[in-house]
Short mmCIF file of C-alpha atoms in Angstrom, two decimals:
data_model
loop_
_atom_site.label_atom_id
_atom_site.label_comp_id
_atom_site.label_asym_id
_atom_site.label_seq_id
_atom_site.Cartn_x
_atom_site.Cartn_y
_atom_site.Cartn_z
CA MET A 21 -12.59 -19.68 -11.35
CA LYS A 22 -11.18 -19.88 -7.60
CA GLN A 23 -9.30 -23.13 -6.32
CA GLY A 24 -11.18 -25.17 -3.52
CA ASN A 25 -9.90 -27.95 -1.60
CA GLY A 26 -8.77 -30.36 -3.01
CA SER A 27 -8.30 -30.48 -7.23
CA LYS A 28 -11.92 -29.07 -8.24
CA LEU A 29 -12.31 -25.10 -9.29
CA GLN A 30 -15.88 -23.74 -8.51
CA GLN A 31 -16.78 -20.86 -10.29
CA GLY A 32 -16.31 -17.16 -9.43
CA TRP A 33 -14.51 -14.55 -8.30
CA ALA A 34 -11.59 -14.89 -6.31
CA SER A 35 -10.21 -11.94 -3.95
CA GLY A 36 -7.50 -9.89 -5.84
CA ALA A 37 -6.33 -8.37 -2.23
CA ALA A 38 -3.76 -10.86 -2.13
CA ALA A 39 -2.21 -9.98 -5.19
CA SER A 40 -3.54 -6.30 -4.51
CA LEU A 41 -0.63 -6.49 -1.24
CA TYR A 42 2.37 -7.90 -3.97
CA LEU A 43 1.81 -5.04 -5.47
CA VAL A 44 1.43 -2.37 -2.96
CA GLY A 45 4.92 -3.81 -0.75
CA ALA A 46 6.18 -3.26 -4.50
CA ILE A 47 5.61 -0.32 -4.30
CA HIS A 48 6.50 0.65 -1.32
CA MET A 49 10.07 -1.04 -2.26
CA GLY A 50 10.92 2.05 -5.36
CA ILE A 51 9.50 4.58 -2.54
CA PHE A 52 12.45 3.50 -0.29
CA ALA A 53 14.60 3.14 -2.48
CA PHE A 54 14.41 6.95 -3.39
CA ALA A 55 13.31 8.80 0.36
CA THR A 56 16.04 7.29 1.69
CA GLY A 57 18.43 8.19 -1.76
CA GLN A 58 19.05 5.08 -2.49
CA VAL A 59 18.41 6.49 -6.21
CA GLY A 60 18.92 9.76 -7.46
CA SER A 61 15.87 13.31 -7.13
CA ASP A 62 16.41 12.58 -10.74
CA SER A 63 14.24 9.14 -11.11
CA ALA A 64 10.79 10.77 -9.94
CA PRO A 65 8.60 11.10 -13.39
CA LEU A 66 9.70 7.09 -13.69
CA LEU A 67 8.99 6.62 -9.80
CA GLY A 68 5.47 8.36 -11.08
CA PHE A 69 4.84 6.36 -13.65
CA TRP A 70 5.35 3.68 -12.32
CA ILE A 71 3.24 3.75 -9.76
CA THR A 72 0.66 5.14 -11.86
CA GLY A 73 0.31 1.12 -13.51
CA CYS A 74 0.44 -0.11 -10.67
CA ALA A 75 -2.12 2.11 -9.23
CA VAL A 76 -4.59 1.30 -12.57
CA ALA A 77 -4.39 -2.79 -11.19
CA LEU A 78 -4.67 -1.84 -8.03
CA LEU A 79 -8.09 -0.11 -8.81
CA MET A 80 -8.93 -3.40 -10.61
CA LEU A 81 -8.20 -5.81 -8.43
CA ALA A 82 -10.38 -3.29 -5.87
CA MET A 83 -13.12 -3.94 -7.87
CA VAL A 84 -13.16 -7.76 -8.08
CA ASP A 85 -12.99 -7.09 -4.56
CA LEU A 86 -16.19 -5.00 -3.87
CA ARG A 87 -17.42 -6.99 -6.01
CA ARG A 88 -17.35 -10.08 -4.25
CA GLY A 89 -18.26 -8.09 -1.20
CA GLU A 90 -15.95 -7.41 0.60
CA ALA A 91 -16.24 -4.09 1.87
CA LEU A 92 -13.13 -3.81 4.18
CA PHE A 93 -10.39 -4.56 1.59
CA GLY A 94 -12.28 -3.68 -1.60
CA THR A 95 -12.00 -0.24 0.30
CA ILE A 96 -8.30 -0.94 0.81
CA GLY A 97 -7.64 -1.51 -2.53
CA MET A 98 -9.57 1.48 -3.62
CA VAL A 99 -7.16 3.44 -1.01
CA PHE A 100 -3.97 2.05 -1.87
CA GLY A 101 -4.88 2.49 -5.41
CA GLY A 102 -6.72 6.17 -5.45
CA LEU A 103 -5.07 8.22 -3.06
CA LEU A 104 -1.86 6.60 -2.68
CA GLY A 105 -1.20 5.26 -6.17
CA LEU A 106 -2.57 7.57 -8.84
CA GLY A 107 -2.53 10.46 -6.32
CA GLY A 108 0.56 9.65 -5.33
CA GLY A 109 2.51 8.78 -8.31
CA LEU A 110 1.37 11.72 -10.72
CA SER A 111 2.80 14.07 -7.38
CA PHE A 112 5.99 12.80 -8.65
CA VAL A 113 5.47 12.80 -12.44
CA ARG A 114 4.11 16.18 -11.31
CA SER A 115 8.17 16.73 -10.65
CA LEU A 116 8.81 16.80 -14.45
CA TRP A 117 7.09 19.95 -14.71
CA ILE A 118 7.21 21.50 -10.61
CA PRO A 119 10.39 19.86 -9.60
CA GLY A 120 10.44 19.99 -5.66
CA ILE A 121 8.54 19.04 -2.40
CA SER A 122 4.92 20.73 -2.11
CA PRO A 123 3.51 20.77 1.11
CA MET A 124 0.19 20.20 -0.99
CA ASP A 125 1.20 16.88 -1.16
CA GLY A 126 1.93 16.77 2.61
CA TRP A 127 -1.95 17.39 3.22
CA TRP A 128 -2.81 14.59 0.89
CA PHE A 129 -0.75 11.54 2.34
CA LEU A 130 -1.56 13.14 6.06
CA SER A 131 -4.90 13.01 5.29
CA ALA A 132 -3.93 9.38 3.19
CA GLY A 133 -2.86 8.54 7.62
CA ILE A 134 -5.78 9.59 8.55
CA ILE A 135 -7.66 7.73 6.46
CA LEU A 136 -6.02 4.27 7.09
CA PHE A 137 -6.29 5.20 11.37
CA LEU A 138 -9.76 5.29 10.72
CA LEU A 139 -9.91 1.65 9.11
CA LEU A 140 -8.60 0.16 12.17
CA PRO A 141 -11.60 -0.87 14.14
CA SER A 142 -12.78 -2.49 10.91
CA VAL A 143 -8.73 -3.67 10.10
CA ILE A 144 -8.88 -5.98 13.99
CA LYS A 145 -11.90 -8.13 13.29
CA VAL A 146 -10.04 -9.34 10.08
CA SER A 147 -6.76 -9.61 11.68
CA TRP A 148 -4.07 -8.56 14.24
CA ILE A 149 -1.22 -8.47 11.83
CA LEU A 150 -3.08 -6.69 8.99
CA PHE A 151 -4.47 -4.62 11.93
CA GLY A 152 0.05 -3.90 12.55
CA GLY A 153 0.60 -3.48 9.18
CA ILE A 154 -2.37 -0.72 8.63
CA ALA A 155 -1.68 0.72 11.44
CA GLU A 156 2.15 0.87 10.47
CA ILE A 157 1.69 2.57 7.03
CA GLY A 158 -0.74 5.25 8.56
CA ILE A 159 2.06 6.30 10.74
CA THR A 160 4.41 6.43 8.06
CA LEU A 161 2.30 8.27 5.87
CA THR A 162 1.45 11.40 8.93
CA ILE A 163 5.33 11.41 9.60
CA LEU A 164 6.43 11.65 6.09
CA GLY A 165 2.87 14.21 5.50
CA LEU A 166 3.85 15.82 8.76
CA GLY A 167 7.63 16.33 7.26
CA MET A 168 6.14 17.74 3.93
CA ILE A 169 4.10 20.10 5.12
CA GLY A 170 6.68 21.86 7.09
CA VAL A 171 5.82 20.64 11.02
CA PHE A 172 9.38 19.66 11.82
CA GLY A 173 11.62 21.90 9.13
CA SER A 174 13.43 20.02 6.58
CA PRO A 175 11.46 17.42 5.49
CA GLN A 176 15.05 15.49 4.59
CA GLU A 177 15.02 13.73 7.42
CA PRO A 178 10.96 12.62 8.04
CA LEU A 179 11.30 11.13 4.15
CA LYS A 180 14.67 8.96 4.99
CA ILE A 181 12.11 7.76 7.81
CA ALA A 182 9.60 7.62 6.38
CA GLY A 183 11.75 4.87 3.70
CA TRP A 184 13.00 3.04 5.74
CA LEU A 185 9.51 2.69 7.72
CA ALA A 186 8.15 2.14 3.60
CA LEU A 187 10.91 -1.49 3.48
CA PHE A 188 9.12 -2.51 6.80
CA PHE A 189 4.94 -2.28 5.28
CA ALA A 190 6.63 -3.48 2.13
CA ILE A 191 8.41 -6.72 3.86
CA PHE A 192 4.94 -7.29 5.29
CA CYS A 193 3.03 -6.37 2.66
CA TRP A 194 4.78 -9.76 0.65
CA TYR A 195 4.22 -11.87 3.95
CA ALA A 196 0.35 -11.37 3.80
CA ALA A 197 0.20 -11.66 0.22
CA THR A 198 2.19 -15.09 0.19
CA ALA A 199 0.68 -16.22 3.73
CA GLN A 200 -3.39 -15.81 2.51
CA LEU A 201 -2.22 -17.12 -1.58
CA VAL A 202 -0.77 -19.62 0.18
CA ASN A 203 -3.97 -20.85 2.67
CA THR A 204 -5.93 -20.68 -0.37
CA VAL A 205 -4.38 -22.59 -2.55
CA HIS A 206 -3.91 -24.79 0.19
CA GLY A 207 -7.31 -24.13 1.85
CA LYS A 208 -6.41 -24.66 5.75
CA ARG A 209 -4.02 -21.98 7.84
CA ILE A 210 -0.02 -22.39 7.42
CA PHE A 211 0.75 -19.28 7.35
CA PRO A 212 -0.95 -16.39 9.92
CA PHE A 213 -2.82 -14.37 9.18
#
């Protein structure tokens, strides 16, 4: 059921976009803590399990959006849930058996950054604010990917830069989720989005 204008509830599927953004923000907060050394490198498997758990919910929410015919938000959800959530989460879990940074992960994160850039022509039609957030995380993943591949020499500095950019993206996600939720519940634009 979704809430329409007034107090009546209507039957139907609600968008999963706000819930997805809250989850993506939480994932990026964990990535910030890990990448900037706020937590030890031994916490990588724990972060991986946490990201993988969130990824399952993200994939389910993306399916809801696709079911509703929201191709853009469904696709964004699949990229964050599948490629970055399951893939990134399992990459952190891999550190239980193979410690350290793998150049293969770098290629993976670089491809995710490229995919997010390819989404920008569609995103700009929906929201300039969303465009800025997706562009920022695309840049973040590109820096992270190139750093892990070894383009910048040691991956430690690009990892820290990507960590701080992940924090900014987490804050963006939480704002965007709150704006969508509040605007939907109130049936009018209260927060810009």
